[in-house]
Amino acid sequence: MENGAVIQHQQPRAESGTIPHPRFDFGEGKKSRREGEIEESVVLVENFNLWYGKSQALKNINLAFPKNRVTAMIGPSGCGKSTLLRSINRMNDLISSVRCEGRIMLGDADIYAKDQDVIQLRKHCGMVFQKSNPFPKSIFENVIYACRINGERDKTKLEEICERSLKRAGLWEEVKDRLHENGNSLSGGQQQRLCIARAVANDPDVLLMDEPCSALDPVSTSKVEDLILDLRENFTVIIVTHNMQQATRVSDYTAFMLLGEVIEFGRTDKLFTKPDKRQTEDYITGRFG
Amino acid sequence: MTNFQPSIKLSPRRYRRKGEPYVWLSGGTMALGMVMIVAIVGLVVIRGTSSFWPSEIEQFTLGDGRVLTGSVEAERPLGLGDLPPKFDGTPWKQHELPASRENLGPAKLDGTPWKDEDIPSEAPRELLIMQGNQESGISGSYFTWVKSDIPDLQRFQAGNPHSYASAVVARKPIAGIARIERLEKGVLTGFVVAVKDGDEVKIAKTDGRTLDEVWAVFGQERDKAVAVYEERVRLETDELGDANAEIAEYDRRIKRIAYDHRDSKMFVAAMQWLNKQYDLWVAKRTPPEEIMSAHGGDTGNIDELRRRQLAEYETILQEWRGTLSTYIGDIGKLTAQYPLTDAERVYIAEVFGIMHVRADVFATLFSLTDLKVKQIRANEEKATFTLETADGRSADIPLVKVVRAWRPNEMGFFDKLGVYFDRAWEFLTAKPREANSEGGILVVIIGTLIMTMLMAVAVVPFGVITALYLREYARQGAIVSAVRIAVNNLAGVPSIVFGIFGLGFFCVIVGGSIDSLWYPELLPSPTFGGGGIMWASLTLALLTIPVVVVATEEALASVPSAQREASLGCGASKFQTIWKVVLPQSMPGILTGTILAMARGAGEVAPLMLVGAVKAAEDLPIDGTSPFVHLERKFMHLGFHVYDLGFQPPDTDKTKPLVFSTALVLLLLIGLLNIFAIRLRNRLRKKLQTSHV
């Protein structure tokens, strides 16, 4: 998969004082960026393989997801993009037949290490699902669910977190007067943004989005897309999408996957205009898939 | 142009293919089911509510000259085979009844023409006449089956003289007759002709007073007598009951100390001596009767007399209380006689203390209440009324025994309605009397309620935890499948088998162990080692566990995986996910299971007969005596009560109406429990409703 971007893993600089992350070079930067600018990565996938029972779903994946950027994963159905996304917060653990090999690093922690606390990991990786799934509780309780899980009881703090998260999810203005109504009373787009608010309440490092707009109408979709662009300020966003226009609209980087392999990875504008690989071109021009 | 042609004629084959007959078939099956349910419930409701209606009292003259005065309590059709043939020699057919003139022939057997009143307007049937009057001097048959509405009495007499003896030849209502319900020995039917207080006649028909005037005085005097009686019952149940409970508790503590030192011969001997001495002291108590006869002088004022007796008795009791020490002496004297170790002396000292406290209760609360009760008892039966039966015999009956009296033939509809509700209310709120054949079923209702609640409290957590483990934690495989099948099959085990298990496991093993550990001094009489409401509830909980497990498993499975993923994605552990997301959303399903379990458990009878439901249990499992909750007590249960009333009573005619009333109450109780649970479930459902976008 050595195409589109030259990746240089760098050892974390111990003296930097910030959370050490592997760094990598994307070669050609975005137009607004300097050529060869170094981006900091948050999630690093190394030689990752995954099997459902006997069938291999992911084949030797190597990817790095840059910090405070939106990375889209595109590809036809069954190419393994959702599986890869769900591997990052170990959601695949729920399926007993899954077996995997290789490493995924979050920061400098190997999330598949034996002593890795899955619950802590998931607190650092918020997830938004294809279909909005608010709990049948009040809007307030939905947003602060993670805090409740963590045992937070301070009411002012909870209210503060609720407001901040809803503001980040762009929902605050719409629901601030009815925080104690059932989350299910919201419209579809609002419900999805409520789920985003719930996912960001934990202040995660990474926000994983599994086709977040596939069940939404165009107006709600555009709202969520705007939101994703805003979220980039605070989070690293990884988004799986079937919609290539959406990928071009919201993402900084795009990975194209096919049959469990990453075919091409690179800056979105480059991948969609001058793809290196034949398969990528075929896919984005609609010749197959 | 298309080939499509609307089909106008529907051939039977096409009709069948359309599925129409199956719609009718399933609809018809449901309709049949509905009809059956309505019929069953209707029967129970009608029979169960009609038994409290005060029916008219009539005089029936029978073929053999007997005269019965009573009310019709039941009826059944008379078989056609009992009737002699019609005048033309052909047998009667069902559709010819009630008889008409042409079937009866041109004239009676003796040649006189038929008159309108000779022709019965109803088909021949048998009537159950309730007369009551089980009292010396006026006794007759309590219940009598008679034949009524015979189409041709003369022919009947000639053709079937034996049956004619019990055929009604004339019936007429009687003015002024009263029906009286008593505390004992059933009802009375007759005229109230006099009211007396001792030898003093308050009012009597023989003095030229009307029956109505006597009736009015009867009512007033009866209220007075009952007020005194109720005071006596209160004294007996409350104060005497408390004193008895306290004394029993002291007895238990002394027994416990004796039991703990059963191996020390000296201690046992000392205890025997002490108990003997105590009994000697008790035997020296002046009985209340002695005081009452000694101070029975005629002062004119009965309250004054009673006060004097009470004061006198109090001084006598105080004096007597003081003599206890001369009987049991002190520890020094005792240990001189029975050399005890120092440790044993401590316990003997405790026994001394308890005996003195017990003596205090005995010499004050117990004995004084005893006197008060006996004072009331001595006089309460003095006020009597004279009942005269329709055939002229009479008897004096104590007014205090009268529960309720009415004169149905003088009453309008609303008066009867009053008696009806009064009797229905008594049925719901009083204790059973006369081997359950009279009185009410309050203790039975409460016993059933408590048992059902306890069962629900036991079965829900157990069933839910089992289902949670099976569905959420256990690794799905052969073992879990086997466990699941086993649990489901439990539902098919006959309930009596659960009863046997409950008896063997809960009563004998668990209860027996509790007794030998904590109540050894009371053995061999069991405390927890016999049937009791707790064991009954736990047995029923076992019986209904499959219902809860299956319902809960289904509810858990129906929680969308998206909800679990959302919770796990927020960093919740599996337990937190189950506790905060899965369980709340399964609550309606769990409640459904609980409803089904309660409905099943509340109606179950067979296992209860083995583990604690009894024919008569006066004391409720929850009452005012410490420790307030008595789970070891036996209890009465509506289902068992129905069985008891229907199949065990000395007189089925008396209890048959109560069978239906009790069954109705059982139905209503289960219905109410279900309505409560269903409303709860619906509220939860509304709260959890997920809008599908």
PDB file of C-alpha atoms in Angstrom, chain B residues 207-317:
ATOM      1  CA  ASP B 207     -99.803  -8.446  75.748  1.00  0.00           C
ATOM      2  CA  GLY B 208    -101.694  -7.256  72.735  1.00  0.00           C
ATOM      3  CA  ARG B 209     -98.722  -5.679  70.925  1.00  0.00           C
ATOM      4  CA  THR B 210     -98.357  -6.038  67.170  1.00  0.00           C
ATOM      5  CA  LEU B 211     -95.511  -7.941  65.521  1.00  0.00           C
ATOM      6  CA  ASP B 212     -94.146  -4.655  64.165  1.00  0.00           C
ATOM      7  CA  GLU B 213     -93.841  -3.184  67.656  1.00  0.00           C
ATOM      8  CA  VAL B 214     -92.076  -6.286  68.941  1.00  0.00           C
ATOM      9  CA  TRP B 215     -89.768  -6.159  65.923  1.00  0.00           C
ATOM     10  CA  ALA B 216     -88.774  -2.565  66.665  1.00  0.00           C
ATOM     11  CA  VAL B 217     -87.912  -3.368  70.303  1.00  0.00           C
ATOM     12  CA  PHE B 218     -86.121  -6.514  69.169  1.00  0.00           C
ATOM     13  CA  GLY B 219     -83.878  -4.403  66.958  1.00  0.00           C
ATOM     14  CA  GLN B 220     -82.978  -1.953  69.739  1.00  0.00           C
ATOM     15  CA  GLU B 221     -82.307  -4.628  72.339  1.00  0.00           C
ATOM     16  CA  ARG B 222     -80.290  -6.657  69.921  1.00  0.00           C
ATOM     17  CA  ASP B 223     -78.029  -3.648  69.197  1.00  0.00           C
ATOM     18  CA  LYS B 224     -77.460  -3.176  72.926  1.00  0.00           C
ATOM     19  CA  ALA B 225     -76.661  -6.840  73.464  1.00  0.00           C
ATOM     20  CA  VAL B 226     -74.273  -6.914  70.520  1.00  0.00           C
ATOM     21  CA  ALA B 227     -72.413  -3.826  71.728  1.00  0.00           C
ATOM     22  CA  VAL B 228     -71.691  -5.645  75.006  1.00  0.00           C
ATOM     23  CA  TYR B 229     -70.738  -8.781  73.126  1.00  0.00           C
ATOM     24  CA  GLU B 230     -68.344  -6.866  70.903  1.00  0.00           C
ATOM     25  CA  GLU B 231     -66.671  -5.372  73.975  1.00  0.00           C
ATOM     26  CA  ARG B 232     -66.199  -8.890  75.317  1.00  0.00           C
ATOM     27  CA  VAL B 233     -64.700 -10.102  72.028  1.00  0.00           C
ATOM     28  CA  ARG B 234     -62.378  -7.097  71.979  1.00  0.00           C
ATOM     29  CA  LEU B 235     -61.233  -7.888  75.518  1.00  0.00           C
ATOM     30  CA  GLU B 236     -60.675 -11.513  74.589  1.00  0.00           C
ATOM     31  CA  THR B 237     -58.786 -10.954  71.364  1.00  0.00           C
ATOM     32  CA  ASP B 238     -56.831  -7.828  72.237  1.00  0.00           C
ATOM     33  CA  GLU B 239     -56.045  -7.749  75.945  1.00  0.00           C
ATOM     34  CA  LEU B 240     -56.299 -11.426  76.781  1.00  0.00           C
ATOM     35  CA  GLY B 241     -54.556 -12.221  73.525  1.00  0.00           C
ATOM     36  CA  ASP B 242     -51.690  -9.854  74.331  1.00  0.00           C
ATOM     37  CA  ALA B 243     -51.343 -11.259  77.834  1.00  0.00           C
ATOM     38  CA  ASN B 244     -51.317 -14.799  76.475  1.00  0.00           C
ATOM     39  CA  ALA B 245     -48.720 -13.926  73.837  1.00  0.00           C
ATOM     40  CA  GLU B 246     -46.521 -12.339  76.509  1.00  0.00           C
ATOM     41  CA  ILE B 247     -46.848 -15.326  78.839  1.00  0.00           C
ATOM     42  CA  ALA B 248     -46.116 -17.686  75.949  1.00  0.00           C
ATOM     43  CA  GLU B 249     -42.956 -15.724  75.158  1.00  0.00           C
ATOM     44  CA  TYR B 250     -41.788 -16.019  78.823  1.00  0.00           C
ATOM     45  CA  ASP B 251     -42.570 -19.740  78.714  1.00  0.00           C
ATOM     46  CA  ARG B 252     -40.454 -20.045  75.591  1.00  0.00           C
ATOM     47  CA  ARG B 253     -37.525 -18.282  77.217  1.00  0.00           C
ATOM     48  CA  ILE B 254     -37.678 -20.494  80.290  1.00  0.00           C
ATOM     49  CA  LYS B 255     -37.910 -23.559  78.058  1.00  0.00           C
ATOM     50  CA  ARG B 256     -34.892 -22.341  76.128  1.00  0.00           C
ATOM     51  CA  ILE B 257     -32.796 -22.022  79.270  1.00  0.00           C
ATOM     52  CA  ALA B 258     -33.920 -25.460  80.403  1.00  0.00           C
ATOM     53  CA  TYR B 259     -33.061 -26.840  76.967  1.00  0.00           C
ATOM     54  CA  ASP B 260     -29.582 -25.326  77.005  1.00  0.00           C
ATOM     55  CA  HIS B 261     -28.855 -27.051  80.326  1.00  0.00           C
ATOM     56  CA  ARG B 262     -30.574 -30.327  79.535  1.00  0.00           C
ATOM     57  CA  ASP B 263     -27.358 -32.242  80.229  1.00  0.00           C
ATOM     58  CA  SER B 264     -26.970 -31.032  83.792  1.00  0.00           C
ATOM     59  CA  LYS B 265     -28.964 -33.320  86.028  1.00  0.00           C
ATOM     60  CA  MET B 266     -28.942 -30.891  88.891  1.00  0.00           C
ATOM     61  CA  PHE B 267     -30.168 -28.056  86.720  1.00  0.00           C
ATOM     62  CA  VAL B 268     -32.962 -30.175  85.261  1.00  0.00           C
ATOM     63  CA  ALA B 269     -34.041 -31.205  88.741  1.00  0.00           C
ATOM     64  CA  ALA B 270     -33.966 -27.587  89.922  1.00  0.00           C
ATOM     65  CA  MET B 271     -36.039 -26.513  86.925  1.00  0.00           C
ATOM     66  CA  GLN B 272     -38.548 -29.268  87.561  1.00  0.00           C
ATOM     67  CA  TRP B 273     -38.876 -28.206  91.147  1.00  0.00           C
ATOM     68  CA  LEU B 274     -39.285 -24.567  90.157  1.00  0.00           C
ATOM     69  CA  ASN B 275     -41.927 -25.326  87.561  1.00  0.00           C
ATOM     70  CA  LYS B 276     -43.795 -27.523  89.998  1.00  0.00           C
ATOM     71  CA  GLN B 277     -43.722 -24.796  92.633  1.00  0.00           C
ATOM     72  CA  TYR B 278     -44.879 -22.226  90.119  1.00  0.00           C
ATOM     73  CA  ASP B 279     -47.773 -24.453  89.080  1.00  0.00           C
ATOM     74  CA  LEU B 280     -48.697 -24.895  92.744  1.00  0.00           C
ATOM     75  CA  TRP B 281     -48.763 -21.111  93.070  1.00  0.00           C
ATOM     76  CA  VAL B 282     -50.904 -20.745  89.953  1.00  0.00           C
ATOM     77  CA  ALA B 283     -53.357 -23.306  91.296  1.00  0.00           C
ATOM     78  CA  LYS B 284     -53.901 -21.123  94.356  1.00  0.00           C
ATOM     79  CA  ARG B 285     -55.367 -18.282  92.315  1.00  0.00           C
ATOM     80  CA  THR B 286     -58.856 -17.362  93.399  1.00  0.00           C
ATOM     81  CA  PRO B 287     -60.986 -18.061  90.336  1.00  0.00           C
ATOM     82  CA  PRO B 288     -63.010 -15.074  89.053  1.00  0.00           C
ATOM     83  CA  GLU B 289     -66.222 -17.059  89.511  1.00  0.00           C
ATOM     84  CA  GLU B 290     -65.637 -17.069  93.264  1.00  0.00           C
ATOM     85  CA  ILE B 291     -65.469 -13.294  93.418  1.00  0.00           C
ATOM     86  CA  MET B 292     -68.519 -13.009  91.245  1.00  0.00           C
ATOM     87  CA  SER B 293     -70.595 -15.284  93.425  1.00  0.00           C
ATOM     88  CA  ALA B 294     -69.262 -13.744  96.655  1.00  0.00           C
ATOM     89  CA  HIS B 295     -70.148 -10.252  95.510  1.00  0.00           C
ATOM     90  CA  GLY B 296     -73.258 -11.084  93.570  1.00  0.00           C
ATOM     91  CA  GLY B 297     -75.452  -9.066  95.896  1.00  0.00           C
ATOM     92  CA  ASP B 298     -78.267  -7.231  94.211  1.00  0.00           C
ATOM     93  CA  THR B 299     -77.169  -3.619  94.104  1.00  0.00           C
ATOM     94  CA  GLY B 300     -79.420  -2.710  91.238  1.00  0.00           C
ATOM     95  CA  ASN B 301     -76.594  -1.158  89.262  1.00  0.00           C
ATOM     96  CA  ILE B 302     -74.663  -3.745  87.330  1.00  0.00           C
ATOM     97  CA  ASP B 303     -71.760  -1.409  86.432  1.00  0.00           C
ATOM     98  CA  GLU B 304     -71.301  -0.519  90.108  1.00  0.00           C
ATOM     99  CA  LEU B 305     -71.326  -4.205  91.030  1.00  0.00           C
ATOM    100  CA  ARG B 306     -68.710  -4.982  88.396  1.00  0.00           C
ATOM    101  CA  ARG B 307     -66.462  -2.195  89.629  1.00  0.00           C
ATOM    102  CA  ARG B 308     -66.686  -3.515  93.150  1.00  0.00           C
ATOM    103  CA  GLN B 309     -65.886  -7.046  92.027  1.00  0.00           C
ATOM    104  CA  LEU B 310     -62.931  -5.763  90.051  1.00  0.00           C
ATOM    105  CA  ALA B 311     -61.542  -3.751  92.959  1.00  0.00           C
ATOM    106  CA  GLU B 312     -61.960  -6.683  95.310  1.00  0.00           C
ATOM    107  CA  TYR B 313     -60.307  -9.063  92.888  1.00  0.00           C
ATOM    108  CA  GLU B 314     -57.392  -6.694  92.432  1.00  0.00           C
ATOM    109  CA  THR B 315     -56.591  -6.737  96.156  1.00  0.00           C
ATOM    110  CA  ILE B 316     -56.928 -10.507  96.306  1.00  0.00           C
ATOM    111  CA  LEU B 317     -54.615 -10.857  93.301  1.00  0.00           C
TER     112      LEU B 317
END
